[in-house]
Backbone as JSON, one array per atom type, in Angstrom:
{
  "sequence": "IRSRETLILLTKPSSTVARNQGRKLIRDEQKIRDYYRWHVHKKFLRPEQRDDGTEQCTYPLDFRLEIRKSTLCPGLGLFVAAGKISPGSLCAIYPGTIFRPHEPKLLWGFGNSYMIRRSDGTVIDGRPGGLSGGTYRSLYGRAADPLCGDVPADDSWLAAERGRSRLERGKAHTSRSHICSVNCGHYINHRPHGSNNVDYVEKYLDVRYYTIIDPISESRRCCLPYLSYGGMQESHIPGIVLVSNQEIVEGQELTANYNDIQFS",
  "N": [[-19.62, 67.3, 196.45], [-18.25, 66.58, 199.87], [-16.34, 68.7, 201.84], [-15.81, 68.92, 204.44], [-13.92, 68.57, 206.07], [-11.4, 70.18, 205.65], [-12.28, 72.62, 207.29], [-11.44, 75.16, 208.7], [-11.52, 77.78, 208.56], [-12.57, 80.69, 210.96], [-14.61, 82.6, 212.0], [-15.4, 85.71, 213.93], [-18.4, 87.36, 214.9], [-19.39, 90.8, 215.31], [-19.57, 92.64, 218.54], [-21.51, 93.98, 219.37], [-23.56, 92.2, 217.72], [-22.85, 89.56, 218.24], [-23.9, 89.76, 221.08], [-26.49, 90.25, 220.45], [-26.92, 87.81, 218.95], [-26.67, 85.77, 220.76], [-28.54, 86.39, 222.91], [-30.75, 85.54, 221.71], [-30.21, 82.73, 221.24], [-30.57, 81.7, 223.64], [-33.09, 81.81, 224.0], [-33.82, 79.99, 222.19], [-32.56, 77.63, 222.54], [-34.25, 77.07, 224.82], [-36.65, 76.39, 223.43], [-35.64, 74.08, 222.06], [-35.11, 72.58, 223.76], [-37.4, 72.16, 224.72], [-38.56, 70.64, 222.17], [-37.13, 68.33, 222.25], [-38.22, 67.25, 224.59], [-40.66, 66.73, 223.99], [-40.62, 65.13, 221.81], [-39.36, 62.67, 223.14], [-41.64, 62.25, 224.72], [-43.42, 61.51, 222.71], [-42.25, 59.46, 221.34], [-40.81, 57.49, 222.76], [-42.23, 56.91, 225.25], [-44.02, 55.04, 226.88], [-47.72, 54.49, 226.68], [-49.18, 54.64, 229.4], [-47.16, 56.24, 230.41], [-47.19, 58.49, 229.69], [-47.87, 62.33, 230.13], [-50.67, 64.1, 230.01], [-51.14, 66.82, 229.87], [-50.56, 69.69, 228.65], [-48.05, 70.94, 227.94], [-46.05, 68.91, 227.25], [-47.52, 67.7, 225.28], [-47.9, 69.41, 223.05], [-46.28, 70.37, 219.94], [-43.42, 72.04, 219.95], [-42.0, 73.8, 218.14], [-41.53, 75.98, 215.72], [-41.25, 75.06, 212.99], [-40.5, 72.04, 210.91], [-38.51, 69.76, 210.43], [-36.78, 67.54, 208.11], [-35.42, 64.49, 206.36], [-34.54, 64.29, 203.3], [-34.03, 63.27, 199.59], [-31.72, 65.31, 198.11], [-31.55, 68.6, 196.55], [-29.38, 69.32, 195.34], [-27.24, 67.69, 194.9], [-26.42, 64.71, 194.76], [-26.73, 63.04, 196.86], [-28.49, 62.86, 200.37], [-30.43, 65.42, 202.15], [-31.02, 68.16, 204.04], [-34.28, 69.53, 204.81], [-37.21, 71.75, 205.15], [-39.91, 70.62, 206.1], [-41.97, 71.91, 207.28], [-43.84, 74.76, 208.31], [-41.99, 77.83, 208.97], [-38.34, 78.67, 209.54], [-37.27, 81.47, 211.07], [-35.18, 84.04, 210.59], [-31.83, 83.85, 212.58], [-32.23, 81.91, 214.22], [-31.78, 78.87, 215.95], [-31.79, 75.94, 214.53], [-30.79, 73.39, 214.17], [-28.62, 70.81, 215.11], [-25.1, 69.59, 214.98], [-24.19, 66.82, 214.66], [-22.45, 63.72, 216.38], [-19.28, 62.07, 217.39], [-17.32, 63.11, 219.89], [-13.93, 64.18, 219.58], [-11.06, 64.63, 221.62], [-8.0, 67.61, 221.13], [-5.91, 65.95, 221.89], [-6.38, 63.19, 221.49], [-6.55, 59.95, 219.6], [-7.07, 60.21, 216.16], [-6.49, 59.5, 213.53], [-7.58, 57.33, 211.94], [-10.25, 57.32, 211.35], [-10.32, 59.58, 209.97], [-9.66, 59.06, 207.46], [-10.79, 59.35, 204.19], [-12.84, 60.92, 205.22], [-15.11, 63.13, 205.23], [-16.94, 64.28, 206.97], [-15.99, 65.61, 209.46], [-15.61, 67.98, 211.75], [-13.62, 70.42, 212.99], [-13.51, 72.64, 216.12], [-12.76, 75.7, 217.09], [-11.22, 75.27, 219.58], [-9.62, 72.75, 218.99], [-10.87, 70.5, 219.33], [-12.58, 68.03, 217.8], [-15.55, 67.01, 215.96], [-16.82, 64.14, 214.81], [-19.07, 63.27, 212.26], [-19.98, 61.57, 210.65], [-22.34, 59.08, 209.58], [-22.05, 56.38, 209.16], [-19.7, 53.23, 208.53], [-16.61, 53.21, 209.85], [-16.47, 55.73, 211.68], [-19.43, 55.23, 212.26], [-19.87, 52.85, 213.57], [-18.22, 53.37, 215.7], [-19.31, 55.21, 217.56], [-21.98, 53.81, 218.1], [-20.63, 51.66, 219.3], [-19.71, 53.22, 221.69], [-22.17, 54.25, 222.88], [-23.32, 51.75, 223.71], [-21.59, 51.16, 225.57], [-21.82, 53.06, 227.67], [-24.58, 53.53, 227.99], [-27.17, 52.48, 230.58], [-28.21, 49.36, 231.65], [-29.24, 48.53, 233.72], [-30.83, 50.71, 235.13], [-31.71, 52.28, 233.2], [-30.82, 54.46, 231.94], [-29.84, 56.63, 229.71], [-27.52, 57.85, 227.36], [-27.1, 59.34, 225.3], [-28.58, 60.78, 222.19], [-29.04, 58.55, 219.61], [-30.61, 58.06, 217.38], [-30.1, 59.64, 214.98], [-28.17, 58.04, 213.46], [-29.95, 56.26, 212.6], [-31.01, 57.09, 209.35], [-29.54, 56.27, 208.02], [-30.09, 53.42, 207.07], [-32.02, 53.63, 205.43], [-31.2, 54.65, 203.52], [-30.97, 54.26, 200.84], [-33.6, 54.02, 199.59], [-34.4, 56.89, 200.63], [-32.86, 58.11, 198.56], [-33.52, 57.91, 196.55], [-35.9, 59.01, 196.29], [-38.17, 57.7, 197.41], [-39.04, 57.6, 200.16], [-39.27, 59.55, 203.17], [-38.32, 61.02, 206.21], [-40.33, 61.97, 208.11], [-42.11, 60.99, 209.5], [-41.03, 58.76, 211.09], [-39.22, 57.63, 214.0], [-36.86, 59.09, 214.1], [-34.74, 61.83, 215.4], [-35.18, 64.84, 214.15], [-33.85, 67.45, 214.66], [-31.41, 66.9, 215.37], [-29.84, 66.1, 213.05], [-28.08, 68.03, 211.58], [-25.85, 67.0, 210.17], [-26.06, 66.25, 207.79], [-26.87, 68.31, 206.02], [-25.72, 70.22, 203.34], [-23.55, 71.55, 201.04], [-23.15, 75.18, 200.3], [-21.61, 78.16, 198.94], [-20.4, 80.76, 200.02], [-22.58, 83.26, 201.28], [-24.82, 82.19, 199.73], [-25.62, 80.14, 201.8], [-27.87, 79.09, 203.3], [-27.54, 78.85, 206.46], [-25.77, 78.57, 209.36], [-22.53, 77.7, 211.01], [-22.18, 77.21, 213.96], [-20.17, 77.75, 217.3], [-20.9, 76.03, 220.29], [-21.06, 75.93, 223.43], [-22.6, 72.77, 225.3], [-24.93, 72.25, 227.79], [-25.07, 69.36, 229.46], [-27.09, 68.75, 231.59], [-28.99, 70.42, 231.37], [-30.39, 69.17, 228.81], [-31.23, 66.73, 228.9], [-34.0, 64.73, 229.82], [-35.92, 63.61, 232.06], [-37.53, 60.43, 233.04], [-40.9, 60.11, 233.82], [-41.59, 57.98, 235.33], [-40.07, 55.48, 235.89], [-37.9, 57.35, 236.35], [-35.39, 56.86, 235.02], [-32.94, 58.49, 233.37], [-32.58, 60.68, 230.17], [-30.55, 61.67, 227.95], [-30.73, 63.72, 225.36], [-28.89, 64.99, 223.49], [-26.75, 64.93, 220.93], [-24.21, 63.42, 221.18], [-21.18, 61.8, 222.04], [-18.38, 61.12, 223.9], [-15.32, 60.29, 222.57], [-13.29, 59.39, 224.5], [-14.82, 58.61, 226.47], [-15.55, 60.21, 228.7], [-17.4, 61.85, 230.99], [-19.13, 64.81, 230.53], [-20.22, 67.88, 231.47], [-20.66, 69.96, 230.23], [-20.94, 70.39, 226.85], [-18.5, 70.27, 224.19], [-19.99, 71.37, 221.23], [-21.73, 71.91, 218.08], [-23.65, 73.98, 216.56], [-26.53, 74.61, 214.38], [-27.31, 77.95, 212.99], [-29.72, 80.09, 211.45], [-29.31, 82.33, 208.73], [-31.16, 83.47, 207.33], [-34.58, 84.18, 206.57], [-36.61, 80.98, 205.73], [-38.22, 78.99, 204.42], [-40.95, 76.64, 204.04], [-40.0, 73.81, 202.46], [-37.64, 74.28, 201.45], [-34.69, 73.49, 201.23], [-31.58, 73.3, 203.74], [-28.88, 74.75, 203.78], [-24.8, 75.2, 204.34], [-21.79, 76.82, 204.6], [-18.92, 75.12, 204.41], [-16.67, 76.2, 204.68], [-16.49, 77.78, 206.65], [-16.86, 78.33, 210.34], [-18.55, 80.23, 213.14], [-18.0, 81.87, 216.15], [-19.68, 81.76, 219.03]],
  "CA": [[-19.14, 66.58, 197.13], [-18.31, 67.31, 200.89], [-14.98, 68.72, 202.06], [-15.6, 69.63, 206.02], [-12.64, 68.04, 206.82], [-10.79, 71.55, 205.53], [-12.94, 73.51, 207.88], [-10.37, 75.8, 209.7], [-11.85, 79.09, 209.01], [-13.2, 80.72, 211.96], [-15.18, 83.93, 211.97], [-15.97, 86.36, 215.24], [-19.08, 88.85, 215.06], [-18.76, 92.06, 216.04], [-19.48, 92.5, 219.89], [-23.63, 93.95, 219.0], [-24.07, 90.86, 216.92], [-22.89, 88.49, 219.06], [-24.86, 90.05, 221.73], [-28.03, 89.59, 220.29], [-27.2, 86.15, 218.95], [-26.54, 85.07, 222.29], [-29.59, 86.44, 223.76], [-31.53, 84.66, 220.78], [-29.74, 81.24, 221.21], [-30.86, 81.09, 224.8], [-34.35, 81.59, 223.46], [-34.01, 78.81, 221.03], [-32.34, 76.61, 223.31], [-35.61, 76.55, 225.68], [-37.56, 75.53, 222.24], [-34.93, 73.09, 221.33], [-35.2, 71.32, 225.12], [-38.91, 71.57, 224.8], [-38.91, 69.73, 221.16], [-36.9, 66.9, 222.84], [-39.44, 66.93, 225.97], [-42.13, 66.34, 223.27], [-39.9, 63.79, 221.19], [-39.21, 61.43, 224.11], [-43.36, 61.83, 225.17], [-44.2, 60.75, 221.84], [-41.77, 58.22, 220.28], [-40.24, 56.35, 223.67], [-42.89, 56.69, 226.39], [-45.23, 54.41, 226.71], [-49.23, 55.57, 227.02], [-49.45, 54.99, 230.68], [-46.37, 57.02, 231.28], [-47.38, 60.18, 229.24], [-48.66, 63.0, 230.65], [-51.96, 64.56, 229.4], [-50.85, 68.42, 229.64], [-50.0, 70.45, 226.84], [-46.71, 71.31, 228.14], [-45.59, 67.97, 226.51], [-47.8, 67.26, 223.85], [-48.05, 70.41, 221.84], [-45.25, 70.48, 219.39], [-43.04, 73.35, 220.45], [-41.32, 74.39, 217.33], [-42.24, 76.78, 214.71], [-41.22, 74.24, 211.95], [-40.3, 70.61, 211.14], [-37.44, 69.12, 209.64], [-37.01, 65.86, 207.58], [-34.24, 64.13, 205.56], [-35.19, 64.4, 201.66], [-33.42, 63.44, 198.52], [-31.0, 66.42, 198.02], [-31.79, 69.02, 195.25], [-27.95, 70.19, 194.99], [-26.42, 66.48, 195.1], [-26.93, 62.74, 194.43], [-27.16, 62.49, 198.15], [-29.58, 63.39, 200.9], [-30.25, 66.7, 202.5], [-32.3, 68.38, 205.62], [-35.35, 70.05, 204.59], [-38.04, 72.4, 205.92], [-41.14, 69.93, 206.14], [-43.52, 72.5, 207.44], [-43.57, 75.83, 209.02], [-40.81, 78.45, 208.75], [-37.78, 79.23, 210.37], [-36.75, 82.72, 211.31], [-33.52, 84.58, 210.69], [-31.17, 84.13, 213.53], [-32.87, 80.94, 215.0], [-31.1, 77.59, 216.05], [-32.77, 75.06, 213.97], [-30.15, 72.01, 214.08], [-27.47, 70.45, 215.79], [-24.22, 68.86, 214.12], [-23.91, 65.44, 215.83], [-20.9, 62.81, 216.03], [-18.23, 61.53, 218.34], [-15.9, 64.23, 220.09], [-12.08, 63.84, 220.24], [-10.48, 66.1, 222.48], [-7.13, 67.59, 220.3], [-5.01, 64.45, 222.38], [-6.72, 61.96, 221.06], [-5.9, 59.57, 218.28], [-8.83, 60.23, 215.08], [-6.31, 59.36, 211.94], [-7.85, 56.25, 211.25], [-11.59, 57.66, 211.36], [-10.13, 60.72, 208.96], [-9.61, 58.46, 205.56], [-12.25, 59.19, 203.28], [-14.01, 61.14, 205.8], [-15.33, 64.22, 205.33], [-17.73, 64.7, 208.04], [-15.36, 65.87, 210.86], [-15.43, 69.29, 211.63], [-12.64, 70.8, 213.92], [-13.48, 73.63, 216.64], [-11.31, 76.6, 217.44], [-10.3, 74.55, 220.47], [-9.12, 72.24, 218.62], [-11.93, 69.39, 219.23], [-13.14, 67.49, 216.27], [-16.62, 66.41, 215.95], [-16.93, 63.06, 213.76], [-20.45, 63.15, 212.08], [-20.21, 60.68, 209.9], [-23.23, 58.17, 210.57], [-21.86, 55.14, 208.87], [-18.08, 52.93, 208.51], [-15.87, 53.19, 211.36], [-17.1, 56.19, 212.46], [-20.67, 55.2, 212.76], [-19.2, 51.99, 214.51], [-17.52, 53.92, 217.58], [-20.42, 55.84, 218.0], [-22.89, 52.7, 218.59], [-19.95, 51.21, 220.45], [-19.57, 54.12, 222.86], [-23.3, 54.22, 223.42], [-23.58, 50.76, 224.24], [-21.1, 50.93, 226.71], [-22.16, 54.29, 228.41], [-25.68, 53.11, 228.45], [-26.88, 51.61, 231.84], [-29.39, 48.76, 231.26], [-30.32, 48.47, 234.98], [-31.57, 52.35, 235.56], [-32.5, 52.42, 231.94], [-30.74, 55.67, 231.28], [-29.46, 56.68, 227.96], [-26.25, 58.87, 227.43], [-27.04, 60.3, 224.33], [-29.23, 60.34, 221.01], [-28.56, 57.96, 218.65], [-31.59, 58.35, 216.4], [-29.24, 60.47, 214.06], [-27.47, 57.09, 212.87], [-31.05, 55.55, 211.94], [-31.67, 57.46, 208.35], [-28.63, 55.6, 207.1], [-30.42, 52.21, 207.16], [-33.03, 53.56, 204.45], [-30.78, 56.04, 202.32], [-31.06, 54.02, 198.98], [-34.92, 54.66, 199.25], [-34.18, 58.33, 200.39], [-32.12, 59.15, 197.84], [-34.54, 57.65, 195.26], [-36.84, 60.0, 196.81], [-39.11, 56.92, 197.43], [-39.4, 57.7, 201.3], [-38.95, 60.46, 204.21], [-38.31, 60.51, 207.56], [-41.26, 63.12, 208.62], [-42.93, 59.81, 210.51], [-40.08, 57.8, 211.74], [-38.5, 57.81, 215.33], [-35.43, 59.99, 214.13], [-34.76, 63.06, 215.79], [-34.46, 65.25, 213.2], [-33.28, 68.41, 214.77], [-29.88, 66.17, 215.27], [-29.37, 66.1, 212.15], [-27.47, 68.86, 210.79], [-25.06, 66.01, 209.52], [-27.06, 66.11, 206.28], [-26.56, 69.53, 205.77], [-25.17, 70.34, 202.33], [-22.6, 72.84, 200.85], [-23.44, 76.25, 199.28], [-20.98, 79.32, 198.73], [-20.47, 81.95, 201.15], [-23.43, 84.25, 200.65], [-25.75, 81.07, 198.87], [-26.15, 79.71, 202.17], [-29.05, 80.39, 204.73], [-27.64, 78.45, 207.69], [-24.15, 78.69, 209.61], [-22.09, 76.52, 211.99], [-21.66, 78.13, 215.37], [-19.45, 76.94, 218.32], [-21.37, 76.44, 221.42], [-21.01, 74.82, 224.76], [-24.2, 72.52, 225.69], [-25.31, 72.11, 228.99], [-25.71, 68.12, 229.44], [-28.01, 68.47, 232.45], [-30.53, 70.9, 230.54], [-30.82, 68.81, 227.8], [-31.29, 65.73, 229.83], [-35.18, 64.43, 230.25], [-36.29, 62.68, 233.11], [-38.48, 59.65, 232.73], [-41.52, 60.59, 235.14], [-42.51, 57.15, 236.29], [-39.01, 55.21, 236.66], [-36.91, 58.21, 236.84], [-34.59, 57.24, 234.36], [-32.15, 59.97, 232.67], [-32.79, 60.3, 228.6], [-29.71, 62.83, 227.66], [-31.19, 64.0, 224.27], [-27.93, 65.8, 222.75], [-26.35, 63.52, 220.0], [-22.77, 63.69, 221.46], [-20.45, 61.1, 222.77], [-17.25, 61.71, 223.95], [-14.06, 59.03, 222.47], [-12.52, 58.92, 225.81], [-15.51, 57.88, 227.74], [-15.45, 61.17, 229.67], [-18.87, 62.23, 231.3], [-18.92, 66.02, 230.64], [-21.24, 68.42, 232.03], [-21.08, 71.03, 229.13], [-20.04, 69.64, 225.59], [-18.05, 71.41, 222.84], [-20.68, 70.87, 220.17], [-21.6, 72.55, 216.83], [-25.4, 74.3, 216.15], [-26.66, 75.34, 213.04], [-28.11, 78.95, 213.05], [-30.11, 80.4, 209.95], [-29.05, 83.37, 208.64], [-32.13, 84.46, 206.61], [-35.75, 83.25, 206.98], [-36.1, 79.62, 205.47], [-39.67, 78.36, 204.28], [-41.4, 75.05, 203.55], [-40.03, 73.13, 201.15], [-36.19, 74.71, 201.16], [-32.95, 72.91, 201.87], [-30.97, 74.12, 204.4], [-27.63, 74.67, 203.33], [-24.13, 75.73, 205.21], [-20.95, 76.92, 204.05], [-18.32, 74.33, 205.16], [-15.22, 76.69, 205.17], [-16.93, 79.06, 207.83], [-17.51, 78.26, 211.46], [-18.64, 81.26, 213.92], [-17.95, 81.72, 217.79], [-20.75, 81.8, 219.62]],
  "C": [[-18.35, 67.37, 198.48], [-16.64, 67.45, 201.12], [-14.85, 69.36, 203.25], [-14.45, 69.67, 206.44], [-11.38, 69.2, 206.87], [-11.28, 72.76, 206.28], [-12.28, 74.11, 208.73], [-10.44, 77.01, 209.63], [-12.65, 79.43, 210.03], [-13.02, 82.36, 212.1], [-15.77, 84.71, 213.21], [-17.02, 87.32, 214.94], [-18.9, 89.63, 215.56], [-19.64, 92.01, 217.42], [-21.14, 92.51, 220.0], [-24.14, 92.71, 218.67], [-24.13, 89.91, 217.32], [-23.88, 88.47, 220.58], [-26.3, 89.21, 221.7], [-28.11, 88.05, 219.88], [-27.1, 85.63, 219.94], [-27.77, 85.53, 223.03], [-30.89, 85.31, 222.76], [-31.51, 83.18, 220.94], [-30.05, 80.74, 222.61], [-32.17, 81.09, 224.57], [-34.68, 80.26, 222.94], [-33.36, 77.67, 221.61], [-33.56, 76.21, 224.2], [-36.21, 75.87, 224.77], [-36.87, 74.35, 221.97], [-34.9, 71.91, 222.38], [-36.82, 70.97, 224.91], [-39.32, 70.25, 223.81], [-37.99, 68.22, 221.68], [-37.29, 66.38, 223.9], [-40.38, 65.7, 224.66], [-41.82, 65.19, 222.5], [-39.72, 62.76, 221.88], [-40.42, 61.08, 224.28], [-43.67, 61.05, 223.95], [-43.85, 59.26, 221.16], [-41.39, 57.21, 221.63], [-41.1, 56.22, 224.87], [-44.18, 55.85, 226.04], [-46.61, 54.75, 227.18], [-49.26, 55.26, 228.19], [-48.74, 55.78, 231.18], [-46.22, 58.54, 230.56], [-48.33, 60.82, 230.02], [-49.84, 63.76, 229.7], [-52.06, 66.15, 229.16], [-50.11, 68.53, 228.46], [-49.01, 70.94, 226.82], [-45.62, 70.27, 227.49], [-45.84, 67.26, 225.75], [-47.84, 67.92, 223.13], [-46.58, 70.35, 221.09], [-44.72, 71.95, 219.34], [-42.38, 74.09, 219.37], [-42.01, 75.1, 216.18], [-42.23, 76.05, 213.2], [-40.93, 72.92, 211.97], [-39.39, 70.28, 209.92], [-37.57, 67.83, 209.1], [-36.0, 65.62, 206.54], [-34.67, 63.66, 204.01], [-34.0, 63.55, 200.82], [-32.77, 64.8, 198.46], [-31.55, 67.45, 196.78], [-30.39, 69.81, 194.74], [-27.05, 69.12, 195.0], [-26.88, 65.28, 194.99], [-27.21, 62.48, 195.76], [-28.43, 62.6, 199.02], [-29.33, 64.7, 201.45], [-31.18, 67.06, 203.49], [-33.05, 69.2, 204.97], [-36.1, 70.55, 205.7], [-39.24, 71.83, 205.55], [-42.55, 70.85, 206.3], [-42.94, 73.7, 208.17], [-42.51, 76.45, 208.12], [-39.82, 78.61, 209.59], [-37.02, 80.78, 210.37], [-35.49, 83.16, 211.24], [-32.93, 84.8, 212.1], [-31.64, 82.86, 214.54], [-31.73, 79.83, 214.71], [-31.95, 76.7, 215.82], [-32.01, 73.65, 213.78], [-28.92, 72.33, 214.67], [-26.47, 69.71, 214.96], [-23.86, 67.78, 214.76], [-22.53, 64.85, 215.64], [-20.56, 62.6, 217.23], [-17.14, 62.74, 218.44], [-14.99, 63.3, 220.37], [-11.48, 64.88, 220.33], [-9.13, 65.94, 221.21], [-6.05, 66.31, 220.74], [-4.93, 63.35, 221.79], [-7.09, 61.3, 219.84], [-7.63, 59.89, 216.92], [-7.69, 60.06, 213.56], [-7.3, 58.07, 211.3], [-9.39, 56.72, 210.67], [-11.32, 58.97, 210.11], [-10.11, 60.11, 207.95], [-11.12, 58.6, 205.34], [-13.29, 60.16, 203.89], [-14.37, 62.77, 205.99], [-16.43, 65.16, 205.95], [-17.01, 65.03, 209.35], [-15.08, 67.51, 210.73], [-14.38, 69.71, 212.91], [-12.96, 72.23, 214.36], [-12.36, 74.48, 216.94], [-10.76, 75.88, 218.5], [-9.61, 73.49, 220.56], [-9.98, 70.5, 218.76], [-12.33, 69.17, 218.36], [-13.94, 66.78, 216.67], [-16.78, 65.12, 215.02], [-18.46, 63.1, 213.16], [-20.94, 62.34, 211.06], [-21.08, 59.4, 210.2], [-22.94, 56.47, 209.9], [-20.04, 54.74, 208.89], [-17.87, 52.91, 209.78], [-16.51, 53.98, 212.27], [-18.77, 56.05, 213.04], [-20.8, 54.03, 213.79], [-19.12, 52.03, 216.19], [-18.76, 54.41, 218.05], [-21.24, 55.14, 218.89], [-22.31, 51.97, 219.87], [-20.05, 52.13, 221.97], [-21.17, 54.11, 223.39], [-23.62, 52.95, 224.08], [-22.76, 50.6, 225.44], [-21.46, 52.2, 228.02], [-23.55, 53.94, 228.66], [-26.06, 52.2, 229.86], [-28.69, 51.25, 231.54], [-30.31, 48.71, 232.27], [-31.21, 49.38, 234.98], [-32.19, 52.58, 234.32], [-32.25, 53.94, 231.49], [-29.54, 55.93, 230.12], [-28.57, 57.85, 227.9], [-26.66, 59.75, 226.31], [-28.16, 60.15, 223.21], [-28.43, 59.5, 220.28], [-29.35, 57.33, 217.64], [-30.99, 58.7, 214.85], [-28.69, 59.25, 213.24], [-28.67, 56.66, 211.6], [-31.16, 56.17, 210.07], [-30.66, 56.59, 207.49], [-29.15, 53.91, 206.6], [-31.72, 52.14, 205.84], [-32.3, 54.71, 203.31], [-31.24, 55.6, 200.97], [-32.4, 54.23, 198.7], [-35.11, 56.58, 199.6], [-34.01, 59.12, 199.47], [-33.11, 58.81, 196.09], [-35.57, 58.42, 195.14], [-38.3, 58.87, 196.96], [-39.95, 57.03, 199.29], [-38.86, 59.13, 202.08], [-38.9, 60.22, 205.72], [-39.04, 61.42, 208.6], [-41.85, 61.93, 209.78], [-42.34, 59.0, 211.03], [-39.72, 58.0, 213.28], [-37.17, 59.1, 215.26], [-35.75, 61.76, 214.92], [-34.09, 63.96, 215.01], [-33.85, 66.92, 213.22], [-31.83, 67.9, 214.98], [-29.28, 65.79, 214.15], [-28.68, 66.87, 211.14], [-26.18, 68.4, 209.71], [-25.36, 65.98, 207.81], [-27.26, 67.24, 205.48], [-25.43, 69.9, 204.31], [-24.48, 71.79, 202.16], [-23.29, 73.92, 200.08], [-22.21, 77.24, 199.59], [-21.28, 80.18, 199.76], [-21.58, 83.22, 200.53], [-24.88, 83.68, 200.1], [-26.24, 80.75, 200.18], [-27.09, 80.2, 203.36], [-29.08, 79.6, 206.32], [-26.03, 78.68, 208.37], [-24.09, 77.92, 210.77], [-21.75, 77.54, 212.82], [-21.66, 77.78, 216.76], [-20.37, 77.26, 219.22], [-21.22, 75.45, 222.16], [-22.42, 74.42, 225.25], [-24.19, 72.26, 226.84], [-26.11, 70.56, 229.18], [-27.12, 68.23, 230.47], [-29.46, 68.92, 231.91], [-30.88, 69.93, 229.67], [-31.45, 67.15, 228.25], [-33.29, 65.31, 230.44], [-34.92, 63.1, 231.14], [-37.68, 61.63, 233.43], [-39.64, 59.83, 233.91], [-42.15, 59.53, 236.14], [-41.01, 55.79, 236.77], [-37.47, 56.15, 236.7], [-35.85, 57.94, 236.24], [-34.12, 58.29, 233.81], [-32.32, 59.75, 231.06], [-32.01, 61.33, 228.06], [-29.68, 62.65, 225.77], [-29.9, 64.58, 222.78], [-27.27, 64.56, 222.02], [-24.62, 63.4, 219.76], [-22.28, 62.62, 222.69], [-19.02, 61.13, 222.82], [-16.24, 60.5, 223.46], [-13.57, 58.68, 223.64], [-13.38, 58.61, 226.84], [-15.74, 59.32, 228.56], [-17.07, 61.7, 229.66], [-18.5, 64.0, 231.22], [-20.21, 66.85, 230.79], [-21.69, 69.7, 231.31], [-20.17, 70.25, 227.8], [-20.04, 70.69, 224.52], [-19.01, 71.01, 221.96], [-20.65, 72.14, 218.91], [-22.79, 73.0, 216.58], [-25.09, 74.96, 214.84], [-27.87, 76.66, 213.21], [-28.32, 79.67, 211.75], [-29.66, 82.0, 210.11], [-30.27, 84.15, 207.78], [-33.7, 83.48, 206.82], [-35.95, 82.1, 205.69], [-37.43, 78.98, 205.37], [-39.71, 77.01, 203.76], [-40.74, 74.68, 202.33], [-38.41, 73.41, 200.88], [-35.27, 73.89, 201.89], [-32.05, 73.5, 202.33], [-29.76, 73.66, 204.02], [-26.25, 75.76, 204.1], [-23.0, 76.07, 204.1], [-19.87, 76.1, 204.54], [-17.04, 74.93, 205.5], [-15.52, 77.68, 206.08], [-17.39, 78.66, 208.9], [-17.54, 79.63, 212.36], [-18.75, 80.74, 215.35], [-19.51, 82.14, 217.98], [-20.69, 82.82, 220.7]]
}
């Protein structure tokens, strides 16, 4: 049973650990950005728009993630499909609609265990279905620019819900789909402290850094899985990333402690 709505315990690592973690996250952010470029290149650009250079064509990460039937609960989980994740690596992003402290969120909170509260009072609603999913799709539709072709955020993390029944029966997986699996941190299930292999970490994400420009049309595609309920276009988004605390090998399911968020 998910209990992420009660996620209020925040821990801060020591200064040395925080510095080392910060340097590692900076390097991993470059890899995540390269992954976004690879994903856009492979999934969205037309053949004539693709660059034959290795910079965009080569898969940049040491691992691949996919959504499968969970080994811990009747629902779904996020697994390492290939490769391995090294300790301290940024491996996934928790997606959703961002609610600022002053914005209403009561209706979205009923029966919703996908809401995470950051230390600054910002709430991220990562529920892919129901009112939450509908709200994200509505915000996406309003923010997209059909004339210029600009894309305000990634919405592929919502797509796995369309095949949930087949995924839960183990009849399908998401490795070959257009889903950006790094943005599917909401499928990570709970394990008690000490048994989890990834941690939630608060982090501000630079929108410009994660925006990919179409080489022909010059339209912009932001690959971060965040939209603000208030409709504000922010340069830095208050997000939550998942960072591994141990080596995670092929076939393992990613697990987190819902009662613990760390500062970056």
